[in-house]
Short mmCIF file of C-alpha atoms in Angstrom, two decimals:
data_model
loop_
_atom_site.label_atom_id
_atom_site.label_comp_id
_atom_site.label_asym_id
_atom_site.label_seq_id
_atom_site.Cartn_x
_atom_site.Cartn_y
_atom_site.Cartn_z
CA MET A 1 -47.49 44.14 98.35
CA THR A 2 -46.46 42.30 100.92
CA LEU A 3 -44.18 38.87 100.67
CA SER A 4 -46.89 36.57 101.07
CA GLU A 5 -49.09 38.26 98.83
CA SER A 6 -46.52 38.50 96.14
CA LEU A 7 -45.55 34.58 96.60
CA VAL A 8 -49.34 33.77 96.57
CA GLY A 9 -49.90 35.45 93.91
CA PHE A 10 -47.20 34.57 91.39
CA THR A 11 -47.44 30.91 92.27
CA LEU A 12 -51.31 31.09 90.98
CA ALA A 13 -50.13 32.79 87.76
CA ALA A 14 -47.18 30.24 87.41
CA CYS A 15 -49.73 27.46 88.07
CA ILE A 16 -51.91 28.78 85.30
CA LEU A 17 -48.98 29.14 82.86
CA THR A 18 -47.60 25.44 83.78
CA LEU A 19 -51.03 23.69 83.11
CA THR A 20 -51.56 25.74 79.85
CA PRO A 21 -50.20 23.49 77.20
CA GLY A 22 -47.59 24.78 75.15
CA LEU A 23 -44.30 23.52 73.15
CA ASP A 24 -42.65 22.16 76.38
CA THR A 25 -45.60 19.97 76.81
CA VAL A 26 -45.58 18.55 73.40
CA LEU A 27 -41.96 17.87 73.30
CA VAL A 28 -42.36 15.93 76.94
CA LEU A 29 -45.26 13.81 75.70
CA ARG A 30 -43.51 13.30 72.17
CA GLN A 31 -40.52 11.73 74.22
CA LEU A 32 -42.68 9.77 76.46
CA MET A 33 -44.74 8.03 73.49
CA THR A 34 -41.73 7.53 71.43
CA ALA A 35 -38.76 6.57 73.67
CA GLY A 36 -40.07 6.22 76.94
CA ALA A 37 -40.59 7.92 80.44
CA SER A 38 -36.85 8.00 80.92
CA SER A 39 -36.29 10.29 77.90
CA ALA A 40 -39.44 12.57 78.98
CA ARG A 41 -38.03 13.12 82.28
CA LYS A 42 -34.62 14.02 80.43
CA ALA A 43 -36.84 16.66 78.31
CA ALA A 44 -38.35 17.75 81.35
CA LEU A 45 -35.04 18.47 83.39
CA GLY A 46 -33.93 20.21 79.68
CA VAL A 47 -36.87 22.64 79.90
CA ALA A 48 -36.33 23.36 83.36
CA LEU A 49 -32.81 24.33 82.99
CA GLY A 50 -33.40 26.61 80.10
CA CYS A 51 -36.03 28.41 82.30
CA LEU A 52 -33.58 28.83 85.11
CA ILE A 53 -31.19 30.35 82.75
CA TRP A 54 -33.79 33.02 81.53
CA GLY A 55 -34.57 33.46 85.29
CA ALA A 56 -30.96 34.24 86.05
CA CYS A 57 -30.51 36.54 83.00
CA VAL A 58 -33.48 38.46 84.15
CA ALA A 59 -32.20 38.26 87.82
CA LEU A 60 -29.12 39.93 86.72
CA GLY A 61 -30.38 42.45 84.56
CA LEU A 62 -29.62 40.66 81.19
CA GLY A 63 -33.07 40.31 80.41
CA MET A 64 -33.66 44.15 80.40
CA LEU A 65 -30.52 44.57 78.42
CA MET A 66 -31.80 42.69 75.68
CA ALA A 67 -35.02 43.78 75.86
CA SER A 68 -33.40 47.48 74.83
CA SER A 69 -31.14 45.75 72.12
CA VAL A 70 -33.13 45.06 69.11
CA ALA A 71 -30.25 43.37 67.70
CA ALA A 72 -29.60 40.97 70.19
CA PHE A 73 -33.37 40.19 70.41
CA VAL A 74 -33.59 39.59 66.85
CA VAL A 75 -30.90 37.31 66.66
CA VAL A 76 -32.25 35.35 69.61
CA LYS A 77 -35.59 35.16 67.95
CA THR A 78 -33.92 34.05 64.60
CA LEU A 79 -31.86 31.36 66.06
CA GLY A 80 -34.70 30.03 68.19
CA ALA A 81 -36.83 29.98 64.85
CA ILE A 82 -34.10 28.16 62.98
CA TYR A 83 -33.38 25.48 65.81
CA LEU A 84 -37.41 25.01 66.05
CA LEU A 85 -37.63 24.49 62.04
CA TRP A 86 -34.69 22.12 62.03
CA LEU A 87 -35.92 20.21 64.74
CA GLY A 88 -39.34 19.73 63.38
CA PHE A 89 -37.81 18.85 59.93
CA MET A 90 -35.56 16.10 61.63
CA MET A 91 -38.83 14.68 63.59
CA LEU A 92 -40.76 14.65 60.20
CA ARG A 93 -37.73 12.43 58.36
CA LYS A 94 -36.33 10.11 61.17
CA PRO A 95 -37.68 7.28 62.48
CA SER A 96 -38.49 7.18 66.19
CA GLU A 97 -36.44 6.06 69.06
CA LEU A 98 -38.97 3.29 69.88
CA ASP A 99 -38.35 1.58 66.60
CA ALA A 100 -35.05 1.54 67.47
CA GLN A 101 -35.54 -0.13 70.82
CA LEU A 102 -37.89 -2.60 69.31
CA ASP A 103 -35.08 -3.31 66.44
CA GLY A 104 -32.63 -4.18 69.31
CA ALA A 105 -30.62 -0.97 69.40
CA PRO A 106 -27.52 -0.98 71.68
CA VAL A 107 -27.70 0.81 74.75
CA SER A 108 -25.35 3.37 73.75
CA ALA A 109 -27.87 4.44 71.15
CA THR A 110 -30.44 4.37 73.75
CA LEU A 111 -28.40 6.47 76.18
CA SER A 112 -27.53 9.14 73.30
CA ALA A 113 -31.33 9.57 72.75
CA LYS A 114 -31.73 10.32 76.08
CA HIS A 115 -29.22 13.18 76.12
CA ALA A 116 -30.64 14.33 72.61
CA ALA A 117 -34.19 14.39 74.53
CA PHE A 118 -32.47 16.84 77.31
CA PHE A 119 -30.68 19.13 74.89
CA GLN A 120 -34.05 19.36 72.77
CA GLY A 121 -35.94 20.74 75.97
CA PHE A 122 -33.13 23.19 76.84
CA TRP A 123 -32.15 24.43 73.63
CA THR A 124 -35.85 25.11 72.70
CA ASN A 125 -36.31 27.12 76.20
CA VAL A 126 -33.12 28.99 75.91
CA LEU A 127 -33.45 29.91 72.54
CA ASN A 128 -37.18 30.94 72.69
CA PRO A 129 -37.46 34.81 73.45
CA LYS A 130 -41.16 34.29 74.76
CA VAL A 131 -39.74 32.81 77.89
CA GLY A 132 -37.63 35.78 78.41
CA VAL A 133 -40.68 37.91 77.47
CA PHE A 134 -42.48 36.15 80.34
CA TYR A 135 -39.97 36.58 82.82
CA VAL A 136 -39.13 40.19 82.27
CA THR A 137 -42.79 41.24 82.02
CA LEU A 138 -44.03 39.24 84.89
CA LEU A 139 -41.48 38.96 87.62
CA PRO A 140 -41.08 42.60 88.35
CA GLN A 141 -45.10 42.74 89.18
CA PHE A 142 -44.28 40.69 91.77
CA SER A 143 -41.43 42.67 93.57
CA VAL A 144 -41.44 43.45 97.37
CA PRO A 145 -40.09 46.40 98.99
CA ASN A 146 -37.03 46.00 101.15
CA VAL A 147 -36.45 42.87 99.37
CA ASN A 148 -33.57 42.24 96.92
CA ALA A 149 -35.01 42.42 93.60
CA GLY A 150 -32.45 40.25 91.66
CA LEU A 151 -32.48 37.29 94.13
CA TYR A 152 -36.20 37.68 94.50
CA MET A 153 -36.79 37.38 90.81
CA PHE A 154 -34.67 34.34 90.62
CA CYS A 155 -36.46 32.87 93.55
CA LEU A 156 -39.90 33.21 91.78
CA ALA A 157 -38.28 31.70 88.34
CA VAL A 158 -37.29 28.90 90.52
CA ILE A 159 -40.85 28.79 91.90
CA HIS A 160 -41.89 28.36 88.32
CA VAL A 161 -39.47 25.56 87.26
CA LEU A 162 -40.41 23.46 90.36
CA LEU A 163 -44.00 23.92 89.71
CA SER A 164 -43.22 22.76 85.90
CA LEU A 165 -41.16 19.92 86.84
CA ILE A 166 -43.93 18.55 89.20
CA TRP A 167 -46.47 18.96 86.44
CA PHE A 168 -44.23 17.14 83.82
CA MET A 169 -43.28 14.42 86.33
CA LEU A 170 -47.43 13.91 87.18
CA LEU A 171 -48.17 13.84 83.65
CA ILE A 172 -45.23 11.19 82.69
CA ALA A 173 -46.54 9.12 85.36
CA ALA A 174 -49.93 9.16 84.44
CA GLY A 175 -49.04 8.35 80.68
CA GLN A 176 -46.86 5.23 81.73
CA THR A 177 -50.04 3.60 83.02
CA SER A 178 -51.46 3.57 79.18
CA MET A 179 -47.98 3.01 77.60
CA ASN A 180 -48.39 -0.45 76.75
CA ALA A 181 -51.51 0.51 74.62
CA TRP A 182 -48.99 3.13 72.68
CA ARG A 183 -46.03 0.94 72.34
CA HIS A 184 -45.91 0.60 68.68
CA PRO A 185 -43.71 1.59 66.17
CA ALA A 186 -46.46 3.08 64.03
CA THR A 187 -47.66 5.40 67.11
CA GLY A 188 -43.89 6.44 67.44
CA THR A 189 -43.62 7.42 63.94
CA TRP A 190 -47.02 9.18 64.02
CA MET A 191 -46.23 11.10 66.84
CA ASN A 192 -43.05 12.03 65.74
CA ARG A 193 -44.75 13.66 62.36
CA VAL A 194 -47.23 15.17 64.41
CA THR A 195 -44.38 17.02 66.66
CA GLY A 196 -42.53 18.04 63.80
CA VAL A 197 -45.47 20.04 61.91
CA ILE A 198 -46.21 21.52 65.29
CA LEU A 199 -42.56 22.46 65.90
CA ILE A 200 -42.51 23.74 62.41
CA GLY A 201 -45.69 25.83 63.08
CA PHE A 202 -44.25 27.01 66.34
CA GLY A 203 -40.72 28.19 64.45
CA LEU A 204 -42.68 29.81 61.56
CA ARG A 205 -44.49 31.77 63.95
CA LEU A 206 -41.49 32.74 66.39
CA GLY A 207 -39.82 33.90 63.08
CA THR A 208 -42.63 36.05 61.80
CA SER A 209 -43.79 37.25 65.01
CA ASP A 210 -43.71 40.98 66.55
CA ILE A 211 -42.68 39.90 70.20
CA SER A 212 -42.41 42.96 72.59
CA PHE A 213 -41.08 43.53 76.18
CA GLU A 214 -43.73 46.14 76.63
#
């Protein structure tokens, strides 16, 4: 496989993955509808950084190390499931950030919510071994002879992250055009509950699934 063939092939595969709705899309849309575009962008950046960390782990060989260690893999999977369950239950029981903004919440509270959006996106990806499975199994298939494997795989991960960010920014921009119709306290509460149920579902699925690197 030549360098150009590898780049084109991986970019197409990454585009398909990016456009496929998943947990990351749910988190970003939830932030958009309950806290606004700024929080949605923070969540997208958190998702991107989490993916980059997994990409770096694979590039450094740590991904295969985790794949060979059942204990380490189970620990990451368990932590990820617990975090998703906790986040889901928190969204079911707390009011939306939009409710607080409409009630005149101070600027410091709004900023805190935006930072929380970033870390939700970040930890959801860092503690999700499925992201590691994707990188460990897919990136090596696009290796190129006479090219540093670790550095090249990290560059491929960067391509995937950039595509994801572009998609999220387009999604957020498109969503802003209809935000006036959605900016209602009841909508924020409804979105929190729906997202909470989805996160709990992902957490249960992650905790009970038998994920393999093979």
